[in-house]
CSV table of C-alpha atoms in Angstrom, one decimal:
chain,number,residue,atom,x,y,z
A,1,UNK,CA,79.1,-46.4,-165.1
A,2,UNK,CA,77.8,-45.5,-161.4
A,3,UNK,CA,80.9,-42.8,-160.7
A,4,UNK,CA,80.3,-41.2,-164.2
A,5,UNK,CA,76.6,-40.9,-163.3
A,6,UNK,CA,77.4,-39.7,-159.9
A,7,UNK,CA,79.5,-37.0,-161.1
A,8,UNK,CA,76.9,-35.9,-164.0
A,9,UNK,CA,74.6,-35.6,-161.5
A,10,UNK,CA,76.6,-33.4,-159.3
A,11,UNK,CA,76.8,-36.5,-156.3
A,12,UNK,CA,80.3,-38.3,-156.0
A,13,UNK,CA,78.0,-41.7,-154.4
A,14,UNK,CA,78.1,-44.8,-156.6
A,15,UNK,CA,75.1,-45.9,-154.4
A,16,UNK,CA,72.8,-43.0,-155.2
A,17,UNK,CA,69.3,-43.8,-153.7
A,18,UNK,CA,65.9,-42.4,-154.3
A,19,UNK,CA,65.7,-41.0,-151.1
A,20,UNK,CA,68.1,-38.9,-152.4
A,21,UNK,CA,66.1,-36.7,-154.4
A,22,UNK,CA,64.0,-35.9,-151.5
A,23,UNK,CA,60.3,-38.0,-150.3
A,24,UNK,CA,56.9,-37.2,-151.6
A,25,UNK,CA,55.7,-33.8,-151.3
A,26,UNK,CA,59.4,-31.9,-151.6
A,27,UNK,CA,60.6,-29.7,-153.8
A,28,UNK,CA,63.6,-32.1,-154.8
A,29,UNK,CA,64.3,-32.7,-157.9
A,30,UNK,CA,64.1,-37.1,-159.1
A,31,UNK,CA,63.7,-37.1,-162.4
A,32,UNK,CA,67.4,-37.4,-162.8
A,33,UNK,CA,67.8,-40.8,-160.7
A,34,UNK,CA,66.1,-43.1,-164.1
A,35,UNK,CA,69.2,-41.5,-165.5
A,36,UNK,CA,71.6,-41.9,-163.7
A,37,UNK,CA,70.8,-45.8,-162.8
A,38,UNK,CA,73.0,-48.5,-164.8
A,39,UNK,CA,71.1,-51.8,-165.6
A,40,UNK,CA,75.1,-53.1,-165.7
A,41,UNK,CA,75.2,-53.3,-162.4
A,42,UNK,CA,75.1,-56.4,-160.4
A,43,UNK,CA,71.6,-56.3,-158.7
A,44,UNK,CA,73.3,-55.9,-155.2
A,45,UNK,CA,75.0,-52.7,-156.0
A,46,UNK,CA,72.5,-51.2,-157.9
A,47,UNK,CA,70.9,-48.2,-156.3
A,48,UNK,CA,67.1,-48.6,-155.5
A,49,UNK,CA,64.7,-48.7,-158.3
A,50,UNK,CA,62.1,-45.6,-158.3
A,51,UNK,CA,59.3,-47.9,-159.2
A,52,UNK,CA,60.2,-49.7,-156.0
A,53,UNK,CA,60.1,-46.7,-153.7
A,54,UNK,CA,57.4,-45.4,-155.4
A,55,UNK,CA,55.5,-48.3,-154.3
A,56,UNK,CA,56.5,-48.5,-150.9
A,57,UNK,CA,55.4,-45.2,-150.4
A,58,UNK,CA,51.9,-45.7,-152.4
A,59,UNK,CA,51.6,-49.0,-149.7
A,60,UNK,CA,52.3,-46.9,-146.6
A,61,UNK,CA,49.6,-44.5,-147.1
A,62,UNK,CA,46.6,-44.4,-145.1
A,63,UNK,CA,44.3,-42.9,-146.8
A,64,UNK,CA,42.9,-41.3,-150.2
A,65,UNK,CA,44.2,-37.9,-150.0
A,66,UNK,CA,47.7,-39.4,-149.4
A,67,UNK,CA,47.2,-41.3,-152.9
A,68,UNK,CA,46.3,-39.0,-154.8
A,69,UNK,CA,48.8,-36.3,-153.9
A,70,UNK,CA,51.9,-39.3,-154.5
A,71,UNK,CA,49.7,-39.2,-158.1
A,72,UNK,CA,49.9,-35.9,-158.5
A,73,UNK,CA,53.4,-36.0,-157.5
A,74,UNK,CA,55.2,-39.0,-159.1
A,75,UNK,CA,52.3,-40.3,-161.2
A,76,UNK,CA,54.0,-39.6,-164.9
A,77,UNK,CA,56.8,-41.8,-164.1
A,78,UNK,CA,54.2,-44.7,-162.7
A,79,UNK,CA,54.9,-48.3,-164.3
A,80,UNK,CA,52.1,-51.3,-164.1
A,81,UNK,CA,52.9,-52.0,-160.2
A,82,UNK,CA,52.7,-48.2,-159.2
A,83,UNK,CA,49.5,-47.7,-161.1
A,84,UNK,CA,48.1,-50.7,-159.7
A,85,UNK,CA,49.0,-50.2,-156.1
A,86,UNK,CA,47.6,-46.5,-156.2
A,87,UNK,CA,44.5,-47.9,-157.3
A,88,UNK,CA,44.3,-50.6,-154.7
A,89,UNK,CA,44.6,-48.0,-152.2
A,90,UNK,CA,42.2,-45.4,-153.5
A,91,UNK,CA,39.4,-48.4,-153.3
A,92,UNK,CA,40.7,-49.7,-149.9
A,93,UNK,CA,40.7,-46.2,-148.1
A,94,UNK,CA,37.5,-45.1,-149.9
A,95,UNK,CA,36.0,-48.2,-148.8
A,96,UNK,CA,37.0,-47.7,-145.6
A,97,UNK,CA,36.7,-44.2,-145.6
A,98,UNK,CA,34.7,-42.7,-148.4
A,99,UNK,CA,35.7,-39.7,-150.3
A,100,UNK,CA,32.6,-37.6,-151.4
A,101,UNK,CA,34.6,-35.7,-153.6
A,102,UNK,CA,36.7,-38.2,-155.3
A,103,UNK,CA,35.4,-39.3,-158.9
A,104,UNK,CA,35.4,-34.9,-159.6
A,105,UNK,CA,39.0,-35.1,-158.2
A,106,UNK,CA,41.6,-34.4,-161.3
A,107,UNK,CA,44.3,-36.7,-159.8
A,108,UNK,CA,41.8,-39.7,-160.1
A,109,UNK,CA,41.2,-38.8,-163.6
A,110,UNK,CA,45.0,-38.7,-163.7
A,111,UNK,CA,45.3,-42.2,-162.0
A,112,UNK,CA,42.8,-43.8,-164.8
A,113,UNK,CA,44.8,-41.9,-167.5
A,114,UNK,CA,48.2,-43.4,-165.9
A,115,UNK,CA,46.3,-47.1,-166.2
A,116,UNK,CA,45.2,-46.4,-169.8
A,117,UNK,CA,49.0,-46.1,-170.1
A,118,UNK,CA,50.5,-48.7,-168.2
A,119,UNK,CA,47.8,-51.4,-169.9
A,120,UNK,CA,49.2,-50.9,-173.3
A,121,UNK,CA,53.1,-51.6,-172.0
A,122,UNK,CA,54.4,-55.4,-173.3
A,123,UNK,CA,55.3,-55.4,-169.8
A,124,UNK,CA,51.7,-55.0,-168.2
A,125,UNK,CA,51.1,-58.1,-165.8
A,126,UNK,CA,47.9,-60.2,-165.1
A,127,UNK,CA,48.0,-59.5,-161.5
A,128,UNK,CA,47.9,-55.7,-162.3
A,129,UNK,CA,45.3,-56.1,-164.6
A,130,UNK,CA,43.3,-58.2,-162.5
A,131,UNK,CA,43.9,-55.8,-159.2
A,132,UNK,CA,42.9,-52.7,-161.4
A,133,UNK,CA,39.8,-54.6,-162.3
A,134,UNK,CA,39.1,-55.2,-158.7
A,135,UNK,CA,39.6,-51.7,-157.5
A,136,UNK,CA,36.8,-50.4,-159.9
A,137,UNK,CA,34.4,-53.2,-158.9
A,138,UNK,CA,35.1,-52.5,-155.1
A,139,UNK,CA,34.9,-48.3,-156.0
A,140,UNK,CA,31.5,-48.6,-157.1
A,141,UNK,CA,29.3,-47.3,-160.5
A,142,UNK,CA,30.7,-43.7,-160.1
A,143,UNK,CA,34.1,-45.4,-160.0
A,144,UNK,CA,33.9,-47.0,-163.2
A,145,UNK,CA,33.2,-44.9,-166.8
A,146,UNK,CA,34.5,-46.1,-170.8
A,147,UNK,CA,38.1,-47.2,-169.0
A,148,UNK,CA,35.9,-50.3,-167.1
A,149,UNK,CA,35.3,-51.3,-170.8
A,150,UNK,CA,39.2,-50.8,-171.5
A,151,UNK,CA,39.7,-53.3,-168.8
A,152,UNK,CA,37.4,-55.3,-169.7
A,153,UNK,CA,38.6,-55.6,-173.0
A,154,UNK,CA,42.4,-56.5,-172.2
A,155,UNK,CA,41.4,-59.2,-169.4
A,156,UNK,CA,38.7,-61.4,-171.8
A,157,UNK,CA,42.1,-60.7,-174.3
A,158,UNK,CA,44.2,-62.0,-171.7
A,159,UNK,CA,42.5,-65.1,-169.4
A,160,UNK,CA,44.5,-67.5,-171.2
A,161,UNK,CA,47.5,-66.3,-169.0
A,162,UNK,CA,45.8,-65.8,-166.0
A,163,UNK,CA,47.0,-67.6,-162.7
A,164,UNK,CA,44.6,-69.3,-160.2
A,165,UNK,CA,44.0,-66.3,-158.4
A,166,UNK,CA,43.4,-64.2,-161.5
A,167,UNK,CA,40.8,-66.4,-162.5
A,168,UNK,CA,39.2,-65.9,-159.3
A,169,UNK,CA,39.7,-62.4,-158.5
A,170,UNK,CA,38.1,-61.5,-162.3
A,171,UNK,CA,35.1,-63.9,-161.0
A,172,UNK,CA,34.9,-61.9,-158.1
A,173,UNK,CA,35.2,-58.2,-159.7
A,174,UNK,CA,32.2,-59.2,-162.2
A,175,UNK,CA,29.8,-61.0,-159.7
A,176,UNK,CA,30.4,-57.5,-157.1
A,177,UNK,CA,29.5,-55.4,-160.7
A,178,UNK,CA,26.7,-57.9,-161.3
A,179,UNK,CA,27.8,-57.4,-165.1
A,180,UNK,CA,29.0,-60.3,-167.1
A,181,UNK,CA,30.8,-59.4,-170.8
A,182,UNK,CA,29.8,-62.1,-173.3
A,183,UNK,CA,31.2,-65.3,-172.8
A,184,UNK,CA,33.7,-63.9,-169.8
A,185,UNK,CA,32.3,-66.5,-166.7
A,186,UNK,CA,32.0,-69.6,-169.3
A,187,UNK,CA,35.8,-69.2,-170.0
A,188,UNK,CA,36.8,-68.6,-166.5
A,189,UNK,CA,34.7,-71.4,-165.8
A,190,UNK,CA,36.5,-73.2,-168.2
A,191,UNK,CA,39.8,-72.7,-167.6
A,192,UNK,CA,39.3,-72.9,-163.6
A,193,UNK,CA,38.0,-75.7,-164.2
A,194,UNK,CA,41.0,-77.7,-165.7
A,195,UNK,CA,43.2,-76.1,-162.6
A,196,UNK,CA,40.8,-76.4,-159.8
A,197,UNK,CA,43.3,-78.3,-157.6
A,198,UNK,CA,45.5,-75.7,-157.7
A,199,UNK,CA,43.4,-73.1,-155.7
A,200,UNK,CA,43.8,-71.7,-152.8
A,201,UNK,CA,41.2,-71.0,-150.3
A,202,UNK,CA,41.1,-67.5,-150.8
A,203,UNK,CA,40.5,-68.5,-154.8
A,204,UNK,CA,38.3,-70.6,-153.8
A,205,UNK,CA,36.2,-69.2,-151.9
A,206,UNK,CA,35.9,-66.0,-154.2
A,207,UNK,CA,35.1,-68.6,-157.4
A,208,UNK,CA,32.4,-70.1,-155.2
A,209,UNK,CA,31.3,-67.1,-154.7
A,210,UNK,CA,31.0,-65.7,-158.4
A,211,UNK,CA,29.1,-68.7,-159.2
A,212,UNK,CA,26.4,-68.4,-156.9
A,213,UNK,CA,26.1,-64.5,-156.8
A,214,UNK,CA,25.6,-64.7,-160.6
A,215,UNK,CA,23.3,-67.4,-160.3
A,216,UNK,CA,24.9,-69.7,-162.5
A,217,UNK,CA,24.2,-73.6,-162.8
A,218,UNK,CA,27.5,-74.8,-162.7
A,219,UNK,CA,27.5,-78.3,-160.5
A,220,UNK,CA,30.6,-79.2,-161.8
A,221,UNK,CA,33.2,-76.3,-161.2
A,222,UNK,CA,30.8,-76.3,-157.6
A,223,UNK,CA,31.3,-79.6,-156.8
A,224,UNK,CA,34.7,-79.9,-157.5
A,225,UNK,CA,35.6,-76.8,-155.8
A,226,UNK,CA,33.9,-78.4,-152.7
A,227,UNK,CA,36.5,-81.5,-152.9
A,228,UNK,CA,39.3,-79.2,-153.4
A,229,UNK,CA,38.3,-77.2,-150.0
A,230,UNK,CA,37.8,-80.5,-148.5
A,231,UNK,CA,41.5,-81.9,-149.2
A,232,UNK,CA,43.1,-78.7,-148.6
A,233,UNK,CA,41.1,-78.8,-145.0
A,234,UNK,CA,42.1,-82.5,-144.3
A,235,UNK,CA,46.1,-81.4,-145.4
A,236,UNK,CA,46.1,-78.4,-142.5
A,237,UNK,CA,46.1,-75.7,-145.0
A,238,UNK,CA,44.9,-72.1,-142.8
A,239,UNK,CA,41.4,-71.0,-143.8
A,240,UNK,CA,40.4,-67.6,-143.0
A,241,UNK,CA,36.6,-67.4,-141.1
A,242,UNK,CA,34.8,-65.2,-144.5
A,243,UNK,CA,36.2,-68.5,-146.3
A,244,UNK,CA,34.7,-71.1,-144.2
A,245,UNK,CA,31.3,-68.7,-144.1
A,246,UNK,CA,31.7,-68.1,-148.4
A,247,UNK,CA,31.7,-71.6,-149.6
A,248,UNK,CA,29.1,-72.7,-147.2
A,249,UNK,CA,26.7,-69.9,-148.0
A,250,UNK,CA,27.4,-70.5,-151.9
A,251,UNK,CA,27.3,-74.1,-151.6
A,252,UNK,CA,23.5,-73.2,-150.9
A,253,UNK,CA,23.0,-70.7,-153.3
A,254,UNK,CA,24.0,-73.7,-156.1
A,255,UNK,CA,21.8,-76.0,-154.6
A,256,UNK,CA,24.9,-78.4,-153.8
A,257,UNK,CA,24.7,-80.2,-150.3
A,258,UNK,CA,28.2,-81.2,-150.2
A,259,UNK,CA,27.9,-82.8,-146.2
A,260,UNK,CA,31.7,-83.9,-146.9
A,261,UNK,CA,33.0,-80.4,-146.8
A,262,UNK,CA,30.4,-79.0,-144.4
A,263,UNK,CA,31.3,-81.9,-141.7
A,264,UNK,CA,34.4,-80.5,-142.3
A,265,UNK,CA,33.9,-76.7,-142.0
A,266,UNK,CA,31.6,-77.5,-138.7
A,267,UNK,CA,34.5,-78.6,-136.8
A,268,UNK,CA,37.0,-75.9,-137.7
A,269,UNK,CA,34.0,-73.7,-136.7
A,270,UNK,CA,33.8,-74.8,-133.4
A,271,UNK,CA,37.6,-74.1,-132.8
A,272,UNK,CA,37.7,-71.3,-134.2
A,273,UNK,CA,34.0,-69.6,-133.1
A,274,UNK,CA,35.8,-66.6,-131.3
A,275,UNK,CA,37.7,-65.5,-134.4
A,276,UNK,CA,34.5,-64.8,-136.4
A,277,UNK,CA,32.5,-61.8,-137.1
A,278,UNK,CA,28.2,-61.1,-136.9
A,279,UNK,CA,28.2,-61.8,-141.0
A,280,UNK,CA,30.4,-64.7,-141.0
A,281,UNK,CA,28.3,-66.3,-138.2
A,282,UNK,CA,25.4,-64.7,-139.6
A,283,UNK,CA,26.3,-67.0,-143.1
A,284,UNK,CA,27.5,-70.4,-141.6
A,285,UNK,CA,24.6,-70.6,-139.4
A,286,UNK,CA,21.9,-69.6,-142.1
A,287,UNK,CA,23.6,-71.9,-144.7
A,288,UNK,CA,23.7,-75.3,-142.2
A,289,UNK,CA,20.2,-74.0,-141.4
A,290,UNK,CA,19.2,-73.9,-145.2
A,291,UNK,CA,19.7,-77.3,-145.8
A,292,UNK,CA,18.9,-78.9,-142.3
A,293,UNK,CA,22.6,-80.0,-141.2
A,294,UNK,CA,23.3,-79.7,-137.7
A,295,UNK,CA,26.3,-81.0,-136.6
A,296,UNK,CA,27.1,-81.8,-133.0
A,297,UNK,CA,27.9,-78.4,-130.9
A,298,UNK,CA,27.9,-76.3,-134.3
A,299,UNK,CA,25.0,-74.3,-132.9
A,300,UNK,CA,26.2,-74.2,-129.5
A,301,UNK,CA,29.3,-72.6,-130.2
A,302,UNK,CA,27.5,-69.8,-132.5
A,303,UNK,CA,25.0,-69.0,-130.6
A,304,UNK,CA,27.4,-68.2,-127.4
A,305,UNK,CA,29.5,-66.3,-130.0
A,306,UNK,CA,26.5,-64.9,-131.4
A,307,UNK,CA,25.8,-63.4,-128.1
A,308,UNK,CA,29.0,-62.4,-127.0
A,309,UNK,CA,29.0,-60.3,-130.2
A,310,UNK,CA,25.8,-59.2,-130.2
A,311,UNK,CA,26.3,-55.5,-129.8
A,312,UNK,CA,28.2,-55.8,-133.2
A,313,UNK,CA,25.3,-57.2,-135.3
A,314,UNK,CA,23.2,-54.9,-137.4
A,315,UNK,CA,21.4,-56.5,-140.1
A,316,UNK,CA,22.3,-59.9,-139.5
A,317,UNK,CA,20.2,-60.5,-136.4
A,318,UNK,CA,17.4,-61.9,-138.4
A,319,UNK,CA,19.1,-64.2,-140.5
A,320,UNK,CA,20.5,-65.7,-136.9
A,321,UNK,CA,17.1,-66.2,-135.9
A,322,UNK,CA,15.4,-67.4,-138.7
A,323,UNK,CA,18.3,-70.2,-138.8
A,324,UNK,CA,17.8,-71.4,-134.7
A,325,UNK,CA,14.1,-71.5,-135.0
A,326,UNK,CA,14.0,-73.4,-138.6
A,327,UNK,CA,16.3,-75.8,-137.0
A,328,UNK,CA,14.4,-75.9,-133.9
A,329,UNK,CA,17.5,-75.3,-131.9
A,330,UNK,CA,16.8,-74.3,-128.4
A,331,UNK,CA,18.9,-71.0,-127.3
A,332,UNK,CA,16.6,-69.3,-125.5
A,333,UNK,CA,19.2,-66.7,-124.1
A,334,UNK,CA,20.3,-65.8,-127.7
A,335,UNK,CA,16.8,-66.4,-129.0
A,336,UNK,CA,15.1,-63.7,-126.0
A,337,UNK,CA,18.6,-61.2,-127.0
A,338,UNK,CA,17.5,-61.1,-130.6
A,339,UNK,CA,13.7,-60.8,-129.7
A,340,UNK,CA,14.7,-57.5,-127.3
A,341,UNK,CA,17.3,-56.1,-129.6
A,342,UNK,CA,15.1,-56.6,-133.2
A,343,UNK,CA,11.7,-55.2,-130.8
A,344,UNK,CA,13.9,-52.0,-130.7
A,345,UNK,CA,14.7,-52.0,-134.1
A,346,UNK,CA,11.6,-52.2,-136.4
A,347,UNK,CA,11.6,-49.0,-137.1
A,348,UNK,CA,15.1,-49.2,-139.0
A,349,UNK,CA,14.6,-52.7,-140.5
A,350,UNK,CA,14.0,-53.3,-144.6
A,351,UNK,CA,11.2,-55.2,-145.7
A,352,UNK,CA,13.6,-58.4,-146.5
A,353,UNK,CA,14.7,-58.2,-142.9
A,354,UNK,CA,11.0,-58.1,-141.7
A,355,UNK,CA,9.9,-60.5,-144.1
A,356,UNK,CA,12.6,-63.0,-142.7
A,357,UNK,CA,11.8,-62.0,-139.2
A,358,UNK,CA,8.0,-63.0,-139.8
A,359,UNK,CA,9.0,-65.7,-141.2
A,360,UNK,CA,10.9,-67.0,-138.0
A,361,UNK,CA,8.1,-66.1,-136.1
A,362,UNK,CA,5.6,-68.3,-138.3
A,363,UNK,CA,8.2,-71.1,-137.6
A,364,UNK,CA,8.7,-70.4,-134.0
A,365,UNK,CA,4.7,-70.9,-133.6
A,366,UNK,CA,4.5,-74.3,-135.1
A,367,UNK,CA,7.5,-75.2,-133.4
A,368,UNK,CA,5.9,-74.2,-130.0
A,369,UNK,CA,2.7,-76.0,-130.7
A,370,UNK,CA,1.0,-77.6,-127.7
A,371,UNK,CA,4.3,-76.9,-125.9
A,372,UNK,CA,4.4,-75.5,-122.3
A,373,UNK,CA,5.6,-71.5,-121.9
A,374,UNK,CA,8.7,-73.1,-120.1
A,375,UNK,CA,9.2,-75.3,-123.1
A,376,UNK,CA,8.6,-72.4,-125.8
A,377,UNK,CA,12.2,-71.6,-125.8
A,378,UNK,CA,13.6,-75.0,-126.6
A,379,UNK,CA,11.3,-75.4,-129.7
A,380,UNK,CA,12.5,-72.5,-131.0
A,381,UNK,CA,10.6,-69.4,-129.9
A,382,UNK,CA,12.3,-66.0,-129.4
A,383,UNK,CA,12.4,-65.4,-125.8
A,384,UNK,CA,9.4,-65.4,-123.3
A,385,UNK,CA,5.4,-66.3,-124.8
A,386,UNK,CA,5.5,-62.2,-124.0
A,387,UNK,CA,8.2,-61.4,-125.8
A,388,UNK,CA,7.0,-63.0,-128.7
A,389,UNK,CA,4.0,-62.4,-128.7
A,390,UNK,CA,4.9,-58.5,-128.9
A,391,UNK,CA,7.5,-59.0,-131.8
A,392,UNK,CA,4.7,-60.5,-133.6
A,393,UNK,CA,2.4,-57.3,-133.5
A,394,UNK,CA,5.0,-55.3,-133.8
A,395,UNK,CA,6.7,-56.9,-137.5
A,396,UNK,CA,2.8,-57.2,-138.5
A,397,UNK,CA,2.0,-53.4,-138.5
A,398,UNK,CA,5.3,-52.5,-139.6
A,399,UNK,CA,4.8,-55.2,-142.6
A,400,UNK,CA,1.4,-54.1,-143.2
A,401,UNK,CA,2.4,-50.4,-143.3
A,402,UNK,CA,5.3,-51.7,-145.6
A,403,UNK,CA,2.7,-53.0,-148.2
A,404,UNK,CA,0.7,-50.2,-148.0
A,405,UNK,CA,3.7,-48.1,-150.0
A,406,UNK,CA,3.9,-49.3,-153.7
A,407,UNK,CA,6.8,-50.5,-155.1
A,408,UNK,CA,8.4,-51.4,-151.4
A,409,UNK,CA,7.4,-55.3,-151.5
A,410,UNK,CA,6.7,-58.7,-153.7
A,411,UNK,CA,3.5,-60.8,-153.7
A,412,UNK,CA,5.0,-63.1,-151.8
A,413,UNK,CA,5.4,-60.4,-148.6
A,414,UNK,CA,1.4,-60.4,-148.2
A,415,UNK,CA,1.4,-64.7,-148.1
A,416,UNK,CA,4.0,-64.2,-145.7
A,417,UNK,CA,2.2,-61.6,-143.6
A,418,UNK,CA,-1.1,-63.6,-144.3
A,419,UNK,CA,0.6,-66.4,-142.5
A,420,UNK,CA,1.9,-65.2,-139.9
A,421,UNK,CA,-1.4,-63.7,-138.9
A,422,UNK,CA,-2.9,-67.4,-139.0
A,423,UNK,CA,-0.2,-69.0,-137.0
A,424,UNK,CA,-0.3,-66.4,-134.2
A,425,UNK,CA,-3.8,-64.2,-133.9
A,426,UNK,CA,-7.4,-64.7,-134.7
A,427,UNK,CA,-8.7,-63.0,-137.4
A,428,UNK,CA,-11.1,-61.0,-135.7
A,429,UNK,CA,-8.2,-59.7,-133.8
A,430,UNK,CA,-6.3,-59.1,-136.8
A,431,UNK,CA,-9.0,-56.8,-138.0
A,432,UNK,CA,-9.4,-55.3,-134.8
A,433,UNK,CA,-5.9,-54.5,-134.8
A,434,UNK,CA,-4.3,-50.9,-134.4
């Protein structure tokens, strides 16, 4: 009983708790408090579980080093929770924070043995599984090794069991790989399928998601996903602004123009503008753009956004654009913003960000067409005739000079460069130019 262990371990207490044995990084000895704890006990005068402490102090870290020296520590004596907590956090604060030296660290060879360990215990949950899954897909290639196959091996064994979110997490972890085992989406697929009403947005979202980023023709789990959101947004259920901005930009991806659900999103966007970020208004706006919807004072409310962020945005400025001047949505304060901001940027921008930058500019010509300079703006232009007329040089050289290098750009980069050339500058000129 608790007063015999108390005295074998030298402590009178009956109420022994980990902290006892000192916290991570002492000399104290804790081996001893598995021991001494008696399953007999009613729960409410049981001391603490290790595991449990273990895992409270693998949550409050705050950053990689702090991991691994808790696995260095404490990591023998790690069940399935432990093991899958450490690894949450050594992707979270690598993400965040990344650790150069980290895949030739010992303790993270330690933390993989630990999950080769903990996978093979009757014990072992899904949710482990799945999170362990999801920490080497969010670590990255060096991340990963034979024990990604290991994991591999024990989820396609285990689906069957898998919750909702599971199902969606594993969806998630394999689209971010861009791998896909044998047979591993169709059963997902499957067995989300069957539960889709019981999704969450969160699931939802990160199924949607998986579908599109692997390019799979799936119209059914798509569509029915789409309803699901829909009902869950018509019951008051709390959607986060990356879920709104996911299912909208894989609702495009899938080639499914569900107007039900974006009619739906478009409102809650327009509440809730302020709480988004430059890629999650980036993604609503180019995915209403893609397939023409635009829904009263959706465009309004994105744009001010858009420009209240704008300081924030990196890559995503010409998506933004490309969307207002498709759309022919006059914002010719955000549209003149972009125009200065992506002038003093060409340097740093890829070819797809060029290519779609020329491409707004081939659709800001046509829109502008026979209209007046003080009319440009409303039909889509980026800022002053000027303005404009200066991006275009400058993405044209910096296209051209693109092209030039092999192995940098597709076929389709010269057509676009070709027409945007046509739309905007006479040929002579072109030649002529610098």
């Amino acid at each position: 009983n608790a007063s015999v262990a108390g005295r074998q371990s030298g402590n009178g207490s009956s109420n022994l708790s980990f902290y006892s044995y000192g916290p991570p990084g002492t000399s104290c000895p804790h081996s001893d408090f598995v021991r001494i704890v008696s399953s007999k006990l009613p729960y409410h005068a049981r001391p603490d579980k290790p595991s449990r402490k273990l895992n409270d102090w693998i949550a409050n870290t705050s950053s990689v080093g702090e991991v691994l020296s808790l696995v260095s520590t404490y990591g023998a004596e790690f069940d399935g929770t432990n093991t899958a907590t450490a690894m949450h956090r050594i992707a979270k604060w690598h993400r965040e924070a990344p650790d150069p030296r980290l895949f030739e660290d010992q303790r993270w060879r330690d933390t993989l043995g630990h999950l080769d360990r903990v996978m093979e215990a009757p014990n072992f949950q899904t949710r482990h599984l799945t999170g362990a899954l999801w920490s080497l897909a969010t670590l990255g290639p060096r991340g990963r090794g034979p024990h990604l196959d290991k994991v591999i091996s024990h989820t396609s064994t285990r689906l069957p069991e898998f919750t909702c979110i599971d199902l969606a997490l594993t969806a998630w972890s394999i689209a971010t790989m861009k791998m896909e085992p044998p047979g591993m989406y169709d059963k997902i697929s499957s067995l989300s399928l069957s539960r889709i009403a019981e999704f969450q947005p969160q699931a939802l979202a990160n199924i949607m998601w998986a579908t599109a980023t692997l390019k799979k023709e799936n119209d059914a789990l798509i569509r029915h996903a789409a309803i699901v959101a829909a009902k869950h947004l018509d019951a008051g259920l709390d959607f986060r602004p990356h879920e709104y901005s996911t299912m909208v930009w894989s609702l495009v991806l899938t080639q499914a123009r569900e107007e039900c659900l974006f009619n739906r999103i478009s409102g809650h966007v327009i509440r809730r503008a302020s709480e988004f970020g430059p890629q999650e208004l980036t993604n609503t706006a180019w995915a209403f753009a893609s397939l023409g919807i635009r829904t009263e004072g959706l465009f309004e409310a994105i744009g001010q956004e858009c420009r209240a962020k704008m300081r924030h945005f990196m890559q995503n400025l010409t998506n933004v654009a490309w969307a207002y001047s498709h759309l022919k949505v006059g914002h010719g304060d955000l549209l003149s913003e972009i125009a200065r901001i992506a002038h003093a940027r060409i340097g740093d921008m890829n070819v797809q960000d060029l290519a779609q930058l020329a491409l707004t500019l081939v659709f800001a010509r046509r829109s502008s067409s026979g209209a007046s300079e003080e009319d440009a703006s409303d039909a889509g232009a980026l800022g002053t005739r000027e303005q404009t007329v200066a991006l275009v040089l400058e993405v044209t050289k910096a296209m051209v000079r693109k092209i030039q290098k092999a192995g940098l750009t597709y076929p389709d980069d010269a057509w676009i460069v070709h027409d945007l050339v046509l739309v905007w500058m006479e040929e002579r000129k072109a030649v002529e130019m610098p």
